[in-house]
Amino acid sequence: MMSRNFIALIAILAVVGPWSALAIKAHDFKTCKDAAFCDRLRGVRGPAVHIDPASVSVSGAHVAASIVNPAAPNATLSLRLLSLGSTVRLHVTELSSLRYEVPGILLPSVSEMLEEWKVLQTSDDALELQTSAGHRVVLGFSPPSVACFSPSGEPILKWNADGYFAFEHTRTKQEGDPEGWWEEEFRGHRDSKPQGPNAIAFDVLMEGVQHVYGIPERASRLSLPASVDPNGTAPGEPYRMYNLDVFEYLSDSPFGLYGSIPLLMGHRPAQTSAVFWLNAAEMYVDLAKSEAGTSSRWIAESGVLDVFFLLGPSSSAVAAQYARLTGGTALPQLFSLGYHQCRWNYKDEADVAGVDAGFDLHGIPYDVLWLDIEHTDGKRYFTWDKNLFPTPVRMQQDLASRGRKMVNIVDPHIKTDANYRVYKEAEEKGLFVKNKDGTSFKGHCWPGESAYLDVTNPDVRAWWSQQFYTSVYKESTTNLYIWNDMNEPSVFNGPEITMAKDLLHHGGAEHRDVHNAFGLYYHQGTVEGLRNRGFKEISSEYGDRPFVLSRAFFSGTQRLGPIWTGDNSAEWGHLQASVPMLLSLGVAGLPFSGADVGGFFGNPDAELLTRWYQLAAYYPFFRGHAHIETKRREPWLFGEDATRRVREAIRARYRLMPYLYTLFARANATGEPVMRPLFWEFGDDEAVFDNQEEFLVGPGLLVAPALHQGAAAVPVTLPGRGLWHSLDSGRAYDAALEGDRLHVASADLDALPPTYLRGGHAVTMRERPRRSTAAMRGDPVTLVLGLDRAGVARGELYLDDGRSYAYALAGEYVHATFSLKNNELRWATTDGRDLGLPAPSAEYDPGVVVDRIVILGLADPAAWQARAGDRAVEAEPGPVRAATAVETPALVLRKVALPIKGSWTVTLERRAAASS
Ligand code: NOJ
């Protein structure tokens, strides 16, 4: 008898052909020319419209006005300009019809951010205003424009500077309407467009800016190249945002991939700003660079113009402004910062047990083992293939007994099988996305014919979230977390491998309007499911923080969980591309991200795999994954040398865990990325504005990975003008000296990537090698401090149970700041306000101590001794890492044994000169 899997495979092949035939060629996807609205509006200046001066009113934080088009008297638009402190919101929509506004992306608290405008001047041409933060904002009337200036009067940006503003008003169909208004076709897929032309276009000039970043997701440069000349000629392709399942994407292409965040950041020395357009329709952005700055020209197919100007002035200020709109990063469970081992597919329970044991056998830490689609009964999610996984509960408990977790895939396509409970119930309740005739839409995906839940509907999400209770998801345990894949959504037989735009969602919205947010809503339903499960089944008091990985994303995904960059390949180009890809995501407010280690397609050799682990140890999300047709590649299958090197890389990741976790607590509070481009911290150092070969982890740790085959050394640029301390040799580099600023570091395959600690900063570590993060819970902490020229270094540590919401609900956390200054290291726990937390609980004490303190940058480490109160602390020159005993560049304090909770001081004193 043919297995269900096999029948399903045949069903898919019948529709889409075998993998080789599936390989996506560029022509399977639209370019601007293929999308009628983009073709219509790209490079075309908008109609002559103006603000009617008599319509302008100012009330508190609101400016209201009407935009009139003398050529179309029925097409009057309503404009609102809102002041939200250092953020200005411009909202334009039609008076005469209701257009789709993307719900649930902005935090409810945005309505409380409004701050009164101060009117500086009114005339027939313009209204001059000031924000509470001191920015001057000028609303020009003819043509409409919005210009924002810094409190010191410098121009920051100007909306509609080049006159590209166009708003296609809703109309009725007429004889002789241009082609592409009421229907269009792409590769045999007809899009009926009942609303007709509804697109919106505008431009924003970022003044004096040559470097712009963001608008993920694509595998292109961090500093985005221009797509058009300033005068609009010689066009390349505009940057596209339309969430798609792009098979075998190229490692250097502006092509839009699985997720979209319509946020573009512009940076020049002393001024960072950003434009964020809250709109989930298909969108294109052209970039034109000139001496005046960077002109970004935006076009979306439908929706409203709801644009936020984030006025900075620094990149971290922009991050905070964006986080106030769409939220900070969810504080992840500690385990999820560990290493994840995935493959399509771990075959059966014996395979799972073998891989798990392999890690212990080879002394390699890891936290999570993943199961891809083959673990199910015929791709019916929430079921098990009982031939392969006869005792799933035992399997999950076995992992749990060693402090490890399991993650299962759950995709949004639901097999249309009347005997499949999930399908049956959802169909009976009418929960699926609808065809225009009101029937459930059916498309093809892994299980064959499938229906797709309309997750834009909160009631559907609520139903979906119930599927994750262990009583509903049979033979799951609370040790199981979830992976949401294919949620762009991927529809194998749909236009561009996704849903047709004229399908219908909740409230009558067309798929066209919601497309880029669909994946987020699905992710959200799953996250709500795990959150509810945590409070119901783990702790009614403090719950369990969800872990759900998603492939598709939108603005706001950072509140839910991590994403990964999809189906990359085992090629050096993809290793290189992962750095700007992850940096761009961080810039766009989505810091928790990673790329498949080793490359999803193809087979990495030992060198590429080793380099990938060495780099990925610093990715915010760290997971090895591979396609079903690739050779097995668990870290110990490439010989002893590779095993040792990968072990070292993964252990380096685990050593950094306290620092990483603290950075996530910051990202949670401030929206700042964990993995940061150099310009983020060194906003005046123009030479690094487009550096994407190096990156920072947090503010203080610079990583210069080897990204090329055969590399024996890497060229290193140390930004700024301060000191940097090599964490490999302990040597201090002075970035003010050209020979130090630009140097070549050895990058032996045996060594970890060169890393440097920024003078004035510190990292916290846990140095004992363990099998998982769970096993590190009580381990002592090491502080590594890198002095700046003034002999000062500062850092912080955040720690909690790593799992529940007790930190937020009961103040069960420890947050400490420390600084070394004037030879005194002062440690003190804080009241948590700086991290947006409630006051810390007096009782909560994780019982963790600081045991080792490493100080880099003292001229003569041997000349110092240390004291904690009356107690002498062991102090000797030593290496940076306990495990490397070669050099002695640091002052190392041992057996410090001071608690992380509370406050204390360690004093450094010069030893009395030895008498000769
Ligand atoms: C596509 C995903 O990108 C990949 O990671 C996964 O292994 C396959 N779907 C199968 O589920």
PDB file of C-alpha atoms in Angstrom, residues 173-361:
ATOM      1  CA  LYS A 173     -15.704  51.477 -13.808  1.00  0.00           C
ATOM      2  CA  GLN A 174     -16.023  53.407 -17.076  1.00  0.00           C
ATOM      3  CA  GLU A 175     -15.925  52.404 -20.685  1.00  0.00           C
ATOM      4  CA  GLY A 176     -12.440  52.971 -22.009  1.00  0.00           C
ATOM      5  CA  ASP A 177     -10.623  52.865 -18.643  1.00  0.00           C
ATOM      6  CA  PRO A 178      -6.944  52.095 -19.117  1.00  0.00           C
ATOM      7  CA  GLU A 179      -5.757  48.528 -19.147  1.00  0.00           C
ATOM      8  CA  GLY A 180      -4.696  47.180 -15.786  1.00  0.00           C
ATOM      9  CA  TRP A 181      -7.247  49.192 -13.804  1.00  0.00           C
ATOM     10  CA  TRP A 182      -9.893  46.542 -13.345  1.00  0.00           C
ATOM     11  CA  GLU A 183      -8.022  43.334 -13.952  1.00  0.00           C
ATOM     12  CA  GLU A 184      -4.577  42.076 -14.716  1.00  0.00           C
ATOM     13  CA  GLU A 185      -2.889  38.796 -15.397  1.00  0.00           C
ATOM     14  CA  PHE A 186       0.434  37.297 -14.452  1.00  0.00           C
ATOM     15  CA  ARG A 187       1.618  33.952 -15.734  1.00  0.00           C
ATOM     16  CA  GLY A 188      -1.864  32.595 -16.229  1.00  0.00           C
ATOM     17  CA  HIS A 189      -3.268  34.000 -12.965  1.00  0.00           C
ATOM     18  CA  ARG A 190      -6.025  36.545 -13.424  1.00  0.00           C
ATOM     19  CA  ASP A 191      -6.485  39.166 -10.717  1.00  0.00           C
ATOM     20  CA  SER A 192      -9.992  40.593 -10.818  1.00  0.00           C
ATOM     21  CA  LYS A 193      -9.680  43.984  -9.216  1.00  0.00           C
ATOM     22  CA  PRO A 194     -13.138  44.936  -8.017  1.00  0.00           C
ATOM     23  CA  GLN A 195     -11.847  48.099  -6.342  1.00  0.00           C
ATOM     24  CA  GLY A 196     -10.041  49.284  -9.464  1.00  0.00           C
ATOM     25  CA  PRO A 197      -6.917  51.409  -9.172  1.00  0.00           C
ATOM     26  CA  ASN A 198      -6.255  52.222  -5.522  1.00  0.00           C
ATOM     27  CA  ALA A 199      -2.521  52.803  -5.328  1.00  0.00           C
ATOM     28  CA  ILE A 200      -0.666  55.455  -3.365  1.00  0.00           C
ATOM     29  CA  ALA A 201       2.736  56.952  -4.089  1.00  0.00           C
ATOM     30  CA  PHE A 202       4.927  59.592  -2.484  1.00  0.00           C
ATOM     31  CA  ASP A 203       8.543  60.491  -1.989  1.00  0.00           C
ATOM     32  CA  VAL A 204      10.614  61.410   1.047  1.00  0.00           C
ATOM     33  CA  LEU A 205      13.911  63.205   0.747  1.00  0.00           C
ATOM     34  CA  MET A 206      16.300  62.413   3.596  1.00  0.00           C
ATOM     35  CA  GLU A 207      18.403  65.533   3.531  1.00  0.00           C
ATOM     36  CA  GLY A 208      22.152  65.164   3.220  1.00  0.00           C
ATOM     37  CA  VAL A 209      21.890  61.394   3.672  1.00  0.00           C
ATOM     38  CA  GLN A 210      23.934  59.063   1.481  1.00  0.00           C
ATOM     39  CA  HIS A 211      23.369  55.879   3.480  1.00  0.00           C
ATOM     40  CA  VAL A 212      19.975  54.308   3.984  1.00  0.00           C
ATOM     41  CA  TYR A 213      19.157  50.975   5.586  1.00  0.00           C
ATOM     42  CA  GLY A 214      16.257  48.662   6.357  1.00  0.00           C
ATOM     43  CA  ILE A 215      13.156  47.774   4.253  1.00  0.00           C
ATOM     44  CA  PRO A 216      13.910  44.062   4.647  1.00  0.00           C
ATOM     45  CA  GLU A 217      13.819  41.317   3.588  1.00  0.00           C
ATOM     46  CA  ARG A 218      16.335  40.846   0.806  1.00  0.00           C
ATOM     47  CA  ALA A 219      19.837  39.520   0.334  1.00  0.00           C
ATOM     48  CA  SER A 220      21.443  42.784  -0.650  1.00  0.00           C
ATOM     49  CA  ARG A 221      23.863  45.272   0.800  1.00  0.00           C
ATOM     50  CA  LEU A 222      23.339  46.748   4.255  1.00  0.00           C
ATOM     51  CA  SER A 223      23.710  50.310   2.925  1.00  0.00           C
ATOM     52  CA  LEU A 224      21.124  50.126   0.159  1.00  0.00           C
ATOM     53  CA  PRO A 225      22.360  51.160  -3.291  1.00  0.00           C
ATOM     54  CA  ALA A 226      20.345  53.592  -5.422  1.00  0.00           C
ATOM     55  CA  SER A 227      17.836  51.958  -7.751  1.00  0.00           C
ATOM     56  CA  VAL A 228      17.349  55.004  -9.987  1.00  0.00           C
ATOM     57  CA  ASP A 229      19.334  58.057 -11.016  1.00  0.00           C
ATOM     58  CA  PRO A 230      18.214  61.247  -9.307  1.00  0.00           C
ATOM     59  CA  ASN A 231      16.315  62.289 -12.415  1.00  0.00           C
ATOM     60  CA  GLY A 232      14.588  58.923 -12.523  1.00  0.00           C
ATOM     61  CA  THR A 233      16.343  57.582 -15.604  1.00  0.00           C
ATOM     62  CA  ALA A 234      18.298  54.358 -16.062  1.00  0.00           C
ATOM     63  CA  PRO A 235      16.134  52.513 -13.602  1.00  0.00           C
ATOM     64  CA  GLY A 236      17.142  49.245 -12.015  1.00  0.00           C
ATOM     65  CA  GLU A 237      14.431  47.333 -10.191  1.00  0.00           C
ATOM     66  CA  PRO A 238      12.896  49.115  -7.209  1.00  0.00           C
ATOM     67  CA  TYR A 239      13.090  47.396  -3.817  1.00  0.00           C
ATOM     68  CA  ARG A 240      10.004  45.289  -3.433  1.00  0.00           C
ATOM     69  CA  MET A 241       8.151  44.310  -0.270  1.00  0.00           C
ATOM     70  CA  TYR A 242       5.763  41.426  -0.882  1.00  0.00           C
ATOM     71  CA  ASN A 243       6.120  38.374   1.357  1.00  0.00           C
ATOM     72  CA  LEU A 244       6.949  35.430  -0.887  1.00  0.00           C
ATOM     73  CA  ASP A 245       8.296  31.908  -0.716  1.00  0.00           C
ATOM     74  CA  VAL A 246      11.276  32.491  -2.979  1.00  0.00           C
ATOM     75  CA  PHE A 247      12.859  29.166  -3.819  1.00  0.00           C
ATOM     76  CA  GLU A 248      16.678  29.208  -4.051  1.00  0.00           C
ATOM     77  CA  TYR A 249      17.082  32.930  -3.649  1.00  0.00           C
ATOM     78  CA  LEU A 250      20.279  34.556  -4.820  1.00  0.00           C
ATOM     79  CA  SER A 251      22.825  35.787  -2.321  1.00  0.00           C
ATOM     80  CA  ASP A 252      23.131  39.236  -3.868  1.00  0.00           C
ATOM     81  CA  SER A 253      19.875  40.572  -5.192  1.00  0.00           C
ATOM     82  CA  PRO A 254      17.435  43.332  -4.234  1.00  0.00           C
ATOM     83  CA  PHE A 255      14.626  40.814  -4.653  1.00  0.00           C
ATOM     84  CA  GLY A 256      12.034  40.892  -1.839  1.00  0.00           C
ATOM     85  CA  LEU A 257      11.835  37.694   0.224  1.00  0.00           C
ATOM     86  CA  TYR A 258       9.651  36.176   2.953  1.00  0.00           C
ATOM     87  CA  GLY A 259       8.974  39.193   5.142  1.00  0.00           C
ATOM     88  CA  SER A 260       8.504  42.946   4.958  1.00  0.00           C
ATOM     89  CA  ILE A 261       9.143  45.843   7.278  1.00  0.00           C
ATOM     90  CA  PRO A 262       8.377  49.135   5.523  1.00  0.00           C
ATOM     91  CA  LEU A 263      10.888  51.078   7.580  1.00  0.00           C
ATOM     92  CA  LEU A 264      13.766  52.936   5.933  1.00  0.00           C
ATOM     93  CA  MET A 265      16.470  54.450   8.122  1.00  0.00           C
ATOM     94  CA  GLY A 266      18.683  57.264   6.871  1.00  0.00           C
ATOM     95  CA  HIS A 267      21.907  58.219   8.545  1.00  0.00           C
ATOM     96  CA  ARG A 268      24.340  61.079   8.272  1.00  0.00           C
ATOM     97  CA  PRO A 269      26.774  62.231  10.957  1.00  0.00           C
ATOM     98  CA  ALA A 270      24.837  63.537  13.970  1.00  0.00           C
ATOM     99  CA  GLN A 271      21.426  62.780  12.449  1.00  0.00           C
ATOM    100  CA  THR A 272      19.581  59.506  12.028  1.00  0.00           C
ATOM    101  CA  SER A 273      15.932  59.406  11.021  1.00  0.00           C
ATOM    102  CA  ALA A 274      13.491  56.914   9.574  1.00  0.00           C
ATOM    103  CA  VAL A 275      10.335  56.673   7.518  1.00  0.00           C
ATOM    104  CA  PHE A 276       7.827  53.975   8.411  1.00  0.00           C
ATOM    105  CA  TRP A 277       4.756  53.377   6.255  1.00  0.00           C
ATOM    106  CA  LEU A 278       2.143  51.310   7.999  1.00  0.00           C
ATOM    107  CA  ASN A 279       0.653  49.524   5.007  1.00  0.00           C
ATOM    108  CA  ALA A 280       0.552  45.767   4.333  1.00  0.00           C
ATOM    109  CA  ALA A 281      -0.103  45.836   0.573  1.00  0.00           C
ATOM    110  CA  GLU A 282       2.476  45.069  -2.093  1.00  0.00           C
ATOM    111  CA  MET A 283       4.990  47.892  -1.997  1.00  0.00           C
ATOM    112  CA  TYR A 284       7.939  49.178  -4.029  1.00  0.00           C
ATOM    113  CA  VAL A 285      10.607  51.656  -3.012  1.00  0.00           C
ATOM    114  CA  ASP A 286      12.996  53.415  -5.356  1.00  0.00           C
ATOM    115  CA  LEU A 287      16.099  55.065  -3.995  1.00  0.00           C
ATOM    116  CA  ALA A 288      17.749  57.976  -5.781  1.00  0.00           C
ATOM    117  CA  LYS A 289      20.903  59.534  -4.394  1.00  0.00           C
ATOM    118  CA  SER A 290      22.180  63.037  -5.087  1.00  0.00           C
ATOM    119  CA  GLU A 291      24.048  65.734  -3.242  1.00  0.00           C
ATOM    120  CA  ALA A 292      20.775  66.836  -1.701  1.00  0.00           C
ATOM    121  CA  GLY A 293      20.444  63.451  -0.026  1.00  0.00           C
ATOM    122  CA  THR A 294      18.535  60.241  -0.640  1.00  0.00           C
ATOM    123  CA  SER A 295      15.115  60.451  -2.182  1.00  0.00           C
ATOM    124  CA  SER A 296      12.980  57.400  -1.429  1.00  0.00           C
ATOM    125  CA  ARG A 297       9.959  56.944  -3.686  1.00  0.00           C
ATOM    126  CA  TRP A 298       7.303  54.662  -2.303  1.00  0.00           C
ATOM    127  CA  ILE A 299       4.369  53.006  -4.071  1.00  0.00           C
ATOM    128  CA  ALA A 300       1.798  50.644  -2.520  1.00  0.00           C
ATOM    129  CA  GLU A 301      -1.084  48.976  -4.265  1.00  0.00           C
ATOM    130  CA  SER A 302      -3.863  49.855  -1.797  1.00  0.00           C
ATOM    131  CA  GLY A 303      -4.618  50.877   1.780  1.00  0.00           C
ATOM    132  CA  VAL A 304      -4.018  54.336   3.198  1.00  0.00           C
ATOM    133  CA  LEU A 305      -1.081  56.658   3.552  1.00  0.00           C
ATOM    134  CA  ASP A 306      -0.110  56.305   7.202  1.00  0.00           C
ATOM    135  CA  VAL A 307       3.488  57.400   7.445  1.00  0.00           C
ATOM    136  CA  PHE A 308       5.602  58.000  10.517  1.00  0.00           C
ATOM    137  CA  PHE A 309       8.663  60.202  10.466  1.00  0.00           C
ATOM    138  CA  LEU A 310      11.002  59.126  13.263  1.00  0.00           C
ATOM    139  CA  LEU A 311      13.265  62.063  13.846  1.00  0.00           C
ATOM    140  CA  GLY A 312      16.042  60.544  15.923  1.00  0.00           C
ATOM    141  CA  PRO A 313      18.572  62.149  16.299  1.00  0.00           C
ATOM    142  CA  SER A 314      20.572  58.941  16.926  1.00  0.00           C
ATOM    143  CA  SER A 315      19.995  55.430  15.647  1.00  0.00           C
ATOM    144  CA  SER A 316      19.117  54.279  19.148  1.00  0.00           C
ATOM    145  CA  ALA A 317      16.626  57.154  19.445  1.00  0.00           C
ATOM    146  CA  VAL A 318      15.016  56.007  16.191  1.00  0.00           C
ATOM    147  CA  ALA A 319      14.896  52.431  17.529  1.00  0.00           C
ATOM    148  CA  ALA A 320      13.171  53.674  20.684  1.00  0.00           C
ATOM    149  CA  GLN A 321      10.722  55.754  18.642  1.00  0.00           C
ATOM    150  CA  TYR A 322       9.853  52.754  16.491  1.00  0.00           C
ATOM    151  CA  ALA A 323       9.545  50.516  19.570  1.00  0.00           C
ATOM    152  CA  ARG A 324       7.075  52.967  21.082  1.00  0.00           C
ATOM    153  CA  LEU A 325       4.937  52.522  17.971  1.00  0.00           C
ATOM    154  CA  THR A 326       5.208  48.787  17.339  1.00  0.00           C
ATOM    155  CA  GLY A 327       6.772  47.331  20.501  1.00  0.00           C
ATOM    156  CA  GLY A 328      10.116  46.070  21.709  1.00  0.00           C
ATOM    157  CA  THR A 329      11.461  42.561  21.243  1.00  0.00           C
ATOM    158  CA  ALA A 330       9.766  39.874  23.298  1.00  0.00           C
ATOM    159  CA  LEU A 331      12.140  38.754  26.023  1.00  0.00           C
ATOM    160  CA  PRO A 332      13.030  35.251  24.834  1.00  0.00           C
ATOM    161  CA  GLN A 333      13.346  32.191  26.984  1.00  0.00           C
ATOM    162  CA  LEU A 334      16.998  31.626  27.752  1.00  0.00           C
ATOM    163  CA  PHE A 335      17.002  28.238  26.028  1.00  0.00           C
ATOM    164  CA  SER A 336      16.152  29.872  22.731  1.00  0.00           C
ATOM    165  CA  LEU A 337      19.467  31.754  22.742  1.00  0.00           C
ATOM    166  CA  GLY A 338      21.282  28.424  22.836  1.00  0.00           C
ATOM    167  CA  TYR A 339      22.126  26.328  19.799  1.00  0.00           C
ATOM    168  CA  HIS A 340      19.271  24.667  17.872  1.00  0.00           C
ATOM    169  CA  GLN A 341      19.738  21.495  15.835  1.00  0.00           C
ATOM    170  CA  CYS A 342      17.300  21.123  12.976  1.00  0.00           C
ATOM    171  CA  ARG A 343      17.038  19.141   9.782  1.00  0.00           C
ATOM    172  CA  TRP A 344      14.339  18.307   7.301  1.00  0.00           C
ATOM    173  CA  ASN A 345      13.939  15.738   8.808  1.00  0.00           C
ATOM    174  CA  TYR A 346      15.052  13.842  11.854  1.00  0.00           C
ATOM    175  CA  LYS A 347      13.589  10.578  10.723  1.00  0.00           C
ATOM    176  CA  ASP A 348      12.310   8.804  13.774  1.00  0.00           C
ATOM    177  CA  GLU A 349      12.688   8.480  17.506  1.00  0.00           C
ATOM    178  CA  ALA A 350      15.922   6.548  17.222  1.00  0.00           C
ATOM    179  CA  ASP A 351      17.357   9.269  15.017  1.00  0.00           C
ATOM    180  CA  VAL A 352      16.360  11.915  17.560  1.00  0.00           C
ATOM    181  CA  ALA A 353      17.933   9.948  20.395  1.00  0.00           C
ATOM    182  CA  GLY A 354      21.103   9.391  18.375  1.00  0.00           C
ATOM    183  CA  VAL A 355      21.542  13.055  17.480  1.00  0.00           C
ATOM    184  CA  ASP A 356      20.855  14.119  21.038  1.00  0.00           C
ATOM    185  CA  ALA A 357      23.405  11.642  22.362  1.00  0.00           C
ATOM    186  CA  GLY A 358      25.904  12.777  19.721  1.00  0.00           C
ATOM    187  CA  PHE A 359      26.062  16.233  21.253  1.00  0.00           C
ATOM    188  CA  ASP A 360      26.859  14.845  24.685  1.00  0.00           C
ATOM    189  CA  LEU A 361      29.316  12.375  23.288  1.00  0.00           C
TER     190      LEU A 361
END
